[in-house]
Amino acid sequence: NAGVTQTPKFQVLKTGQSMTLQCAQDMNHEYMSWYRQDPGMGLRLIHYSVGAGITDQGEVPNGYNVSRSTTEDFPLRLLSAAPSQTSVYFCASRRTGEGANVLTFGAGSRLTVL
Amino acid sequence: QQPVQSPQAVILREGEDAVINCSSSKALYSVHWYRQKHGEAPVFLMILLKGGEQKGHDKISASFNEKKQQSSLYLTASQLSYSGTYFCGTEDSNYQLIWGAGTKLIIKP
């Protein structure tokens, strides 16, 4: 059981380049989300999804796109990278509905934009 | 809106107790507590649901006051392994989890 898998772990981009951070989970979780973490600021929600074909914006969605074509995958796209997007990105997933739905995190992707 | 955590940082001697608070301006469905070590992903500690609480570890417990929209994490007889940054996450009825800025806990021998 792999849990939540993020790739790549590290990436360096130049300003204006595009890239996709991949996220896959094998737990059949309905809810998937992307966070960015900057020093001293905790985790900020970028986008989230409660099921295939459904996505919604979080606190800091500008500059990022997502799609959810399958239950397992939730890629995060940066169309034109900016230095302000230098951060550590975490993908996370969990069940939805009643009860205690624990959020499982991926290992993180460290992105540097020059 | 981001929940507010306090204190921002705390330094303890091994064996001392600590309380970390989390408050929200929104009505809450649940509160999540996680601990993160430097360079690692956050790790689940416990979740508290509306109308109840759950204990994740023997010496780490938490409470959830729905009316006041507050939660507190209690660390008893702290161990060196408790060092890290603690985050509370608050969940609304739309399943959206928003996180506090974190409380850095340093345990000294």
Coordinates of C-alpha atoms in Angstrom, one line a residue:
Chain A
N1 CA 0.0 0.0 0.0
A2 CA 1.9 3.1 -1.3
G3 CA -0.4 5.7 0.2
V4 CA 0.1 9.2 -1.4
T5 CA 2.9 9.4 -4.0
Q6 CA 4.2 12.8 -5.2
T7 CA 6.7 13.4 -8.0
P8 CA 9.1 14.9 -8.4
K9 CA 10.7 15.4 -5.0
F10 CA 12.8 18.3 -6.2
Q11 CA 12.5 20.7 -9.1
V12 CA 14.2 23.9 -10.3
L13 CA 12.4 26.0 -12.8
K14 CA 13.2 29.3 -14.6
T15 CA 10.6 32.1 -14.4
G16 CA 7.9 31.6 -17.0
Q17 CA 8.4 27.8 -17.4
S18 CA 5.5 25.4 -16.9
M19 CA 5.4 22.2 -15.0
T20 CA 3.2 19.6 -13.4
L21 CA 3.5 18.2 -10.0
Q22 CA 2.0 14.7 -9.9
C23 CA 0.0 13.2 -7.1
A24 CA -1.4 9.7 -6.9
Q25 CA -3.2 7.8 -4.1
D26 CA -4.2 4.1 -3.9
M27 CA -6.6 4.3 -1.0
N28 CA -9.7 5.1 -3.0
H29 CA -10.0 8.4 -1.2
E30 CA -12.6 10.8 -2.5
Y31 CA -10.9 14.0 -1.2
M32 CA -7.6 15.2 -2.5
S33 CA -5.9 18.5 -2.0
W34 CA -2.7 20.5 -2.6
Y35 CA -1.0 22.7 0.0
R36 CA 2.0 24.9 -0.2
Q37 CA 4.2 25.5 2.8
D38 CA 6.4 28.5 3.3
P39 CA 8.6 29.2 6.3
G40 CA 6.6 30.4 9.3
M41 CA 3.3 30.3 7.4
G42 CA 2.0 26.8 7.9
L43 CA 0.1 24.9 5.2
R44 CA -2.0 26.9 2.8
L45 CA -4.7 25.2 0.7
I46 CA -4.3 25.7 -3.1
H47 CA -7.0 23.6 -4.6
Y48 CA -9.0 20.6 -3.5
S49 CA -11.3 18.0 -5.0
V50 CA -14.1 15.9 -3.4
G51 CA -14.3 13.4 -6.3
A52 CA -13.5 12.8 -9.9
G53 CA -14.6 15.7 -12.1
I54 CA -15.0 18.0 -9.2
T55 CA -12.4 20.7 -8.1
D56 CA -12.6 23.8 -6.1
Q57 CA -10.3 26.7 -5.1
G58 CA -8.7 27.0 -1.7
E59 CA -7.0 29.9 0.0
V60 CA -4.2 30.6 -2.6
P61 CA -5.3 29.3 -6.1
N62 CA -3.8 32.0 -8.3
G63 CA -1.2 30.7 -10.7
Y64 CA -2.2 27.1 -10.3
N65 CA -4.5 24.7 -12.2
V66 CA -5.8 21.3 -11.2
S67 CA -7.9 18.6 -12.7
R68 CA -9.4 15.3 -11.4
S69 CA -10.1 12.9 -14.2
T70 CA -9.7 9.8 -12.0
T71 CA -10.1 9.0 -8.3
E72 CA -6.4 8.2 -8.0
D73 CA -4.7 11.2 -9.6
F74 CA -4.7 14.9 -8.8
P75 CA -2.0 16.8 -10.7
L76 CA -1.1 20.4 -10.0
R77 CA 0.0 22.6 -12.9
L78 CA 2.0 25.8 -12.9
L79 CA 1.4 27.4 -16.3
S80 CA 4.0 30.2 -15.9
A81 CA 6.2 29.8 -12.9
A82 CA 7.1 32.9 -10.8
P83 CA 9.7 33.2 -8.0
S84 CA 6.8 33.7 -5.5
Q85 CA 5.9 30.1 -6.2
T86 CA 9.1 28.8 -4.7
S87 CA 7.8 26.6 -1.9
V88 CA 7.3 23.0 -0.6
Y89 CA 4.2 21.5 -2.0
F90 CA 2.2 18.7 -0.3
C91 CA -0.5 16.6 -1.7
A92 CA -2.9 14.9 0.7
S93 CA -6.0 12.7 0.5
R94 CA -8.7 11.3 2.8
R95 CA -12.2 9.9 2.8
T96 CA -15.2 12.2 3.0
G97 CA -18.5 11.8 4.9
E98 CA -19.3 11.2 8.5
G99 CA -16.6 10.1 10.9
A100 CA -12.9 10.6 11.5
N101 CA -11.3 11.1 8.1
V102 CA -7.6 11.3 8.6
L103 CA -5.6 13.3 6.0
T104 CA -2.7 11.3 4.6
F105 CA 0.2 13.4 3.2
G106 CA 2.6 12.7 0.4
A107 CA 6.3 13.2 1.1
G108 CA 6.4 16.7 -0.4
S109 CA 7.9 18.4 -3.5
R110 CA 10.4 21.2 -3.1
L111 CA 10.1 23.7 -6.0
T112 CA 12.6 26.5 -6.7
V113 CA 11.8 29.1 -9.3
L114 CA 14.7 31.2 -10.4
Chain B
Q1 CA -10.2 32.0 7.4
Q2 CA -7.1 30.6 9.0
P3 CA -7.4 29.3 12.6
V4 CA -5.2 31.1 15.2
Q5 CA -2.7 29.0 17.1
S6 CA -1.1 30.0 20.4
P7 CA 1.6 30.1 21.5
Q8 CA 3.8 30.5 18.4
A9 CA 6.6 28.7 20.1
V10 CA 7.4 27.0 23.4
I11 CA 10.5 25.6 25.0
L12 CA 10.2 22.9 27.6
R13 CA 12.4 20.7 29.7
E14 CA 11.9 17.0 29.2
G15 CA 9.1 15.8 31.5
E16 CA 7.2 19.2 31.5
D17 CA 3.7 19.7 30.2
A18 CA 2.5 21.9 27.4
V19 CA -0.8 23.2 26.0
I20 CA -1.3 24.4 22.5
N21 CA -4.5 26.3 21.6
C22 CA -6.4 26.6 18.3
S23 CA -9.3 29.0 17.7
S24 CA -11.5 29.6 14.7
S25 CA -13.9 32.3 13.7
K26 CA -16.0 29.8 11.8
A27 CA -18.4 27.0 12.9
L28 CA -16.4 23.8 12.8
Y29 CA -17.2 20.2 11.8
S30 CA -13.9 18.8 13.1
V31 CA -10.4 19.7 14.3
H32 CA -7.3 17.9 13.2
W33 CA -3.9 17.9 15.0
Y34 CA -0.7 17.0 13.2
R35 CA 3.0 17.2 14.1
Q36 CA 5.7 18.0 11.6
K37 CA 9.5 17.4 12.0
H38 CA 11.9 19.5 9.9
G39 CA 12.0 18.3 6.3
E40 CA 9.2 15.8 6.7
A41 CA 5.5 15.6 5.9
P42 CA 3.0 16.3 8.7
V43 CA 2.0 13.3 10.7
F44 CA -1.5 12.6 12.1
L45 CA -1.9 12.9 15.9
M46 CA -5.6 13.0 16.4
I47 CA -9.0 14.2 15.2
L48 CA -11.8 15.7 17.2
L49 CA -15.3 15.5 15.8
K50 CA -18.2 17.7 16.5
G51 CA -19.9 16.4 19.6
G52 CA -16.9 14.4 20.8
E53 CA -13.2 13.9 21.0
Q54 CA -10.7 11.2 20.3
K55 CA -7.4 10.5 21.9
G56 CA -4.6 9.6 19.6
H57 CA -1.7 8.9 22.0
D58 CA -1.4 8.0 25.7
K59 CA 0.3 11.3 26.8
I60 CA -1.1 13.5 24.1
S61 CA -4.8 14.4 24.3
A62 CA -7.0 17.1 23.1
S63 CA -10.4 18.8 23.7
F64 CA -12.9 20.5 21.4
N65 CA -15.2 23.2 22.5
E66 CA -17.7 23.6 19.6
K67 CA -19.5 26.5 21.2
K68 CA -16.3 28.6 21.5
Q69 CA -14.9 27.1 18.2
Q70 CA -11.7 26.2 20.1
S71 CA -9.5 23.2 20.5
S72 CA -6.6 22.6 22.8
L73 CA -3.8 20.0 22.5
Y74 CA -2.3 18.7 25.8
L75 CA 1.2 17.2 25.9
T76 CA 1.9 15.5 29.3
A77 CA 5.4 14.6 30.6
S78 CA 7.0 15.7 27.3
Q79 CA 9.7 13.5 25.6
L80 CA 12.5 14.6 23.3
S81 CA 10.6 12.9 20.5
Y82 CA 7.7 15.4 20.9
S83 CA 9.8 18.2 19.4
G84 CA 8.5 19.6 16.1
T85 CA 5.9 22.0 14.8
Y86 CA 2.3 21.3 15.7
F87 CA -0.5 22.3 13.4
C88 CA -4.2 22.4 13.9
G89 CA -6.5 22.1 11.0
T90 CA -10.2 23.1 11.1
E91 CA -12.7 21.6 8.8
D92 CA -16.0 23.1 7.8
S93 CA -19.1 21.4 6.4
N94 CA -17.7 21.6 2.9
Y95 CA -14.8 19.3 3.8
Q96 CA -12.3 22.2 3.4
L97 CA -9.4 21.9 5.8
I98 CA -7.6 25.1 6.7
W99 CA -4.5 25.1 8.8
G100 CA -3.1 27.3 11.5
A101 CA 0.4 28.8 11.3
G102 CA 1.8 26.2 13.7
T103 CA 3.3 26.1 17.1
K104 CA 7.0 25.2 17.3
L105 CA 7.8 23.0 20.3
I106 CA 11.4 22.5 21.5
I107 CA 12.1 19.9 24.2
K108 CA 15.4 20.2 26.0
P109 CA 17.0 17.3 28.0

